[in-house]
PDB file of C-alpha atoms in Angstrom:
ATOM      1  CA  MET E  98       1.550 -21.955  17.574  1.00  0.00           C
ATOM      2  CA  ASN E  99       3.425 -19.708  19.952  1.00  0.00           C
ATOM      3  CA  ASP E 100       2.106 -16.187  20.456  1.00  0.00           C
ATOM      4  CA  TRP E 101       5.520 -14.688  19.744  1.00  0.00           C
ATOM      5  CA  TRP E 102       5.174 -15.405  16.011  1.00  0.00           C
ATOM      6  CA  ILE E 103       2.626 -12.591  15.587  1.00  0.00           C
ATOM      7  CA  PRO E 104       4.819  -9.701  16.825  1.00  0.00           C
ATOM      8  CA  LEU E 105       7.863 -11.208  15.110  1.00  0.00           C
ATOM      9  CA  GLY E 106       5.961 -11.476  11.837  1.00  0.00           C
ATOM     10  CA  ILE E 107       4.638  -7.914  12.129  1.00  0.00           C
ATOM     11  CA  SER E 108       8.147  -6.651  12.825  1.00  0.00           C
ATOM     12  CA  LEU E 109       9.731  -8.491   9.900  1.00  0.00           C
ATOM     13  CA  GLY E 110       6.907  -7.434   7.593  1.00  0.00           C
ATOM     14  CA  ALA E 111       7.261  -3.819   8.721  1.00  0.00           C
ATOM     15  CA  ILE E 112      10.989  -3.834   7.995  1.00  0.00           C
ATOM     16  CA  ALA E 113      10.356  -5.127   4.467  1.00  0.00           C
ATOM     17  CA  GLY E 114       7.468  -2.700   3.925  1.00  0.00           C
ATOM     18  CA  ALA E 115       9.362   0.356   5.122  1.00  0.00           C
ATOM     19  CA  LEU E 116      12.444  -0.494   3.061  1.00  0.00           C
ATOM     20  CA  SER E 117      10.295  -1.132  -0.012  1.00  0.00           C
ATOM     21  CA  ARG E 118       8.542   2.204   0.453  1.00  0.00           C
ATOM     22  CA  HIS E 119      11.833   4.033   0.883  1.00  0.00           C
ATOM     23  CA  TYR E 120      13.555   2.600  -2.174  1.00  0.00           C
ATOM     24  CA  ILE E 121      10.503   2.953  -4.423  1.00  0.00           C
ATOM     25  CA  GLN E 122      10.127   6.590  -3.341  1.00  0.00           C
ATOM     26  CA  VAL E 123      13.832   7.272  -3.978  1.00  0.00           C
ATOM     27  CA  TRP E 124      13.668   5.600  -7.398  1.00  0.00           C
ATOM     28  CA  CYS E 125      10.555   7.560  -8.401  1.00  0.00           C
ATOM     29  CA  GLY E 126      12.144  10.813  -7.233  1.00  0.00           C
ATOM     30  CA  GLU E 127      15.279  10.132  -9.255  1.00  0.00           C
ATOM     31  CA  THR E 128      13.231   9.083 -12.278  1.00  0.00           C
ATOM     32  CA  TRP E 129      10.453  11.697 -12.366  1.00  0.00           C
ATOM     33  CA  GLY E 130      11.630  14.398  -9.973  1.00  0.00           C
ATOM     34  CA  MET E 131      10.212  15.632  -6.696  1.00  0.00           C
ATOM     35  CA  ALA E 132       7.749  18.303  -7.904  1.00  0.00           C
ATOM     36  CA  PHE E 133       4.852  15.831  -7.507  1.00  0.00           C
ATOM     37  CA  PRO E 134       4.861  12.893  -5.056  1.00  0.00           C
ATOM     38  CA  TRP E 135       4.599  10.152  -7.721  1.00  0.00           C
ATOM     39  CA  GLY E 136       6.346   7.605  -5.517  1.00  0.00           C
ATOM     40  CA  ILE E 137       3.940   8.015  -2.605  1.00  0.00           C
ATOM     41  CA  LEU E 138       0.958   7.956  -4.970  1.00  0.00           C
ATOM     42  CA  GLY E 139       2.147   4.701  -6.530  1.00  0.00           C
ATOM     43  CA  ILE E 140       2.934   3.183  -3.157  1.00  0.00           C
ATOM     44  CA  ASN E 141      -0.500   4.053  -1.764  1.00  0.00           C
ATOM     45  CA  LEU E 142      -2.277   2.650  -4.820  1.00  0.00           C
ATOM     46  CA  THR E 143      -0.303  -0.592  -4.957  1.00  0.00           C
ATOM     47  CA  GLY E 144      -0.642  -0.972  -1.189  1.00  0.00           C
ATOM     48  CA  CYS E 145      -4.423  -0.579  -1.422  1.00  0.00           C
ATOM     49  CA  TRP E 146      -4.552  -3.045  -4.305  1.00  0.00           C
ATOM     50  CA  LEU E 147      -2.456  -5.581  -2.389  1.00  0.00           C
ATOM     51  CA  MET E 148      -4.659  -5.177   0.689  1.00  0.00           C
ATOM     52  CA  GLY E 149      -7.740  -5.878  -1.413  1.00  0.00           C
ATOM     53  CA  LEU E 150      -6.108  -8.823  -3.135  1.00  0.00           C
ATOM     54  CA  ILE E 151      -4.918 -10.454   0.100  1.00  0.00           C
ATOM     55  CA  PHE E 152      -8.248  -9.852   1.810  1.00  0.00           C
ATOM     56  CA  GLY E 153     -10.186 -11.110  -1.189  1.00  0.00           C
ATOM     57  CA  LEU E 154      -8.107 -14.247  -1.678  1.00  0.00           C
ATOM     58  CA  THR E 155      -8.224 -15.216   1.991  1.00  0.00           C
ATOM     59  CA  SER E 156     -11.857 -14.303   2.676  1.00  0.00           C
ATOM     60  CA  GLN E 157     -13.006 -16.279  -0.365  1.00  0.00           C
ATOM     61  CA  ARG E 158     -10.792 -19.177   0.683  1.00  0.00           C
ATOM     62  CA  SER E 159      -8.916 -19.053  -2.642  1.00  0.00           C
ATOM     63  CA  ILE E 160      -5.788 -19.320  -0.547  1.00  0.00           C
ATOM     64  CA  VAL E 161      -5.419 -20.433   3.031  1.00  0.00           C
ATOM     65  CA  ILE E 162      -2.688 -18.824   5.082  1.00  0.00           C
ATOM     66  CA  SER E 163      -2.016 -18.784   8.784  1.00  0.00           C
ATOM     67  CA  PRO E 164      -3.192 -15.872  10.919  1.00  0.00           C
ATOM     68  CA  ALA E 165       0.477 -15.076  11.568  1.00  0.00           C
ATOM     69  CA  LEU E 166       1.254 -14.775   7.846  1.00  0.00           C
ATOM     70  CA  TYR E 167      -1.910 -12.750   7.204  1.00  0.00           C
ATOM     71  CA  THR E 168      -0.923 -10.331   9.981  1.00  0.00           C
ATOM     72  CA  THR E 169       2.660 -10.204   8.720  1.00  0.00           C
ATOM     73  CA  LEU E 170       1.476  -9.219   5.252  1.00  0.00           C
ATOM     74  CA  THR E 171      -1.312  -6.806   6.205  1.00  0.00           C
ATOM     75  CA  THR E 172      -0.367  -5.182   9.504  1.00  0.00           C
ATOM     76  CA  GLY E 173       3.378  -5.611   9.113  1.00  0.00           C
ATOM     77  CA  PHE E 174       4.300  -5.171   5.463  1.00  0.00           C
ATOM     78  CA  LEU E 175       1.380  -3.090   4.170  1.00  0.00           C
ATOM     79  CA  GLY E 176       1.115  -1.078   7.375  1.00  0.00           C
ATOM     80  CA  ALA E 177       4.689   0.094   6.908  1.00  0.00           C
ATOM     81  CA  TYR E 178       4.557   0.208   3.101  1.00  0.00           C
ATOM     82  CA  THR E 179       1.535   2.454   2.647  1.00  0.00           C
ATOM     83  CA  THR E 180       2.042   6.032   3.606  1.00  0.00           C
ATOM     84  CA  PHE E 181      -1.165   7.874   4.262  1.00  0.00           C
ATOM     85  CA  SER E 182       0.510  10.021   6.876  1.00  0.00           C
ATOM     86  CA  THR E 183       2.979  11.116   4.205  1.00  0.00           C
ATOM     87  CA  TYR E 184       0.022  11.502   1.839  1.00  0.00           C
ATOM     88  CA  GLY E 185      -1.498  14.021   4.247  1.00  0.00           C
ATOM     89  CA  LEU E 186       1.736  15.952   4.555  1.00  0.00           C
ATOM     90  CA  ASP E 187       2.304  15.975   0.782  1.00  0.00           C
ATOM     91  CA  THR E 188      -1.249  17.235   0.259  1.00  0.00           C
ATOM     92  CA  ILE E 189      -0.624  20.095   2.679  1.00  0.00           C
ATOM     93  CA  LYS E 190       2.667  20.920   0.963  1.00  0.00           C
ATOM     94  CA  LEU E 191       0.960  20.957  -2.436  1.00  0.00           C
ATOM     95  CA  LEU E 192      -1.855  23.079  -0.992  1.00  0.00           C
ATOM     96  CA  GLU E 193       0.693  25.709  -0.042  1.00  0.00           C
ATOM     97  CA  LYS E 194       1.957  25.795  -3.651  1.00  0.00           C
ATOM     98  CA  ASN E 195      -0.948  24.948  -5.929  1.00  0.00           C
ATOM     99  CA  LEU E 196      -4.600  24.386  -5.003  1.00  0.00           C
ATOM    100  CA  GLY E 197      -5.340  22.446  -8.187  1.00  0.00           C
ATOM    101  CA  TRP E 198      -2.541  19.925  -7.674  1.00  0.00           C
ATOM    102  CA  ALA E 199      -3.448  19.602  -3.987  1.00  0.00           C
ATOM    103  CA  LEU E 200      -7.084  18.814  -4.797  1.00  0.00           C
ATOM    104  CA  ALA E 201      -6.135  16.444  -7.612  1.00  0.00           C
ATOM    105  CA  TYR E 202      -3.631  14.590  -5.454  1.00  0.00           C
ATOM    106  CA  GLY E 203      -5.678  14.603  -2.238  1.00  0.00           C
ATOM    107  CA  CYS E 204      -8.990  13.538  -3.776  1.00  0.00           C
ATOM    108  CA  GLY E 205      -7.461  11.418  -6.524  1.00  0.00           C
ATOM    109  CA  SER E 206      -5.372   9.350  -4.119  1.00  0.00           C
ATOM    110  CA  ALA E 207      -8.333   8.593  -1.870  1.00  0.00           C
ATOM    111  CA  LEU E 208     -10.681   7.678  -4.715  1.00  0.00           C
ATOM    112  CA  ALA E 209      -8.112   5.671  -6.666  1.00  0.00           C
ATOM    113  CA  GLY E 210      -7.070   3.866  -3.464  1.00  0.00           C
ATOM    114  CA  ILE E 211     -10.636   2.778  -2.768  1.00  0.00           C
ATOM    115  CA  LEU E 212     -11.049   1.688  -6.390  1.00  0.00           C
ATOM    116  CA  ASN E 213      -7.823  -0.332  -6.175  1.00  0.00           C
ATOM    117  CA  VAL E 214      -9.039  -2.136  -3.040  1.00  0.00           C
ATOM    118  CA  ARG E 215     -12.173  -3.065  -4.996  1.00  0.00           C
ATOM    119  CA  LEU E 216     -10.074  -4.124  -7.997  1.00  0.00           C
ATOM    120  CA  GLY E 217      -8.009  -6.386  -5.755  1.00  0.00           C
ATOM    121  CA  ILE E 218     -11.164  -8.036  -4.402  1.00  0.00           C
ATOM    122  CA  ILE E 219     -12.557  -8.479  -7.933  1.00  0.00           C
ATOM    123  CA  MET E 220      -9.264  -9.973  -9.111  1.00  0.00           C
ATOM    124  CA  ALA E 221      -9.233 -12.329  -6.125  1.00  0.00           C
ATOM    125  CA  ALA E 222     -12.685 -13.591  -7.153  1.00  0.00           C
ATOM    126  CA  TRP E 223     -11.428 -13.996 -10.721  1.00  0.00           C
ATOM    127  CA  PHE E 224      -8.416 -16.021  -9.484  1.00  0.00           C
ATOM    128  CA  ALA E 225     -10.789 -18.217  -7.477  1.00  0.00           C
ATOM    129  CA  GLN E 226     -12.601 -19.356 -10.646  1.00  0.00           C
TER     130      GLN E 226
END
């Protein structure tokens, strides 16, 4: 395989990930308002879950995909889809307004994200059976 597939795949995955993040965030803002970053929270959690699922399925050999596709999905799509830099900024913004919400969002996102990675790995093992 040519080496140019990797950067092309990352680029295409990043475009899809960034657009997905944008439109999900807009939809959540229109649906539930902007007082709490529900869209970013949901994006981070689903991104963590997808990372765990993809890693679990491929590491357990439940599915076999090319290195280019794996990189497209993880580095490209999920790298652009998940928004931990925005998570940091939103936490700071909440901290300026309400300590309780800032702590709940900041700590809750990190813990729930880790739990969702684990859930994805567990589900991948379940799919392998």
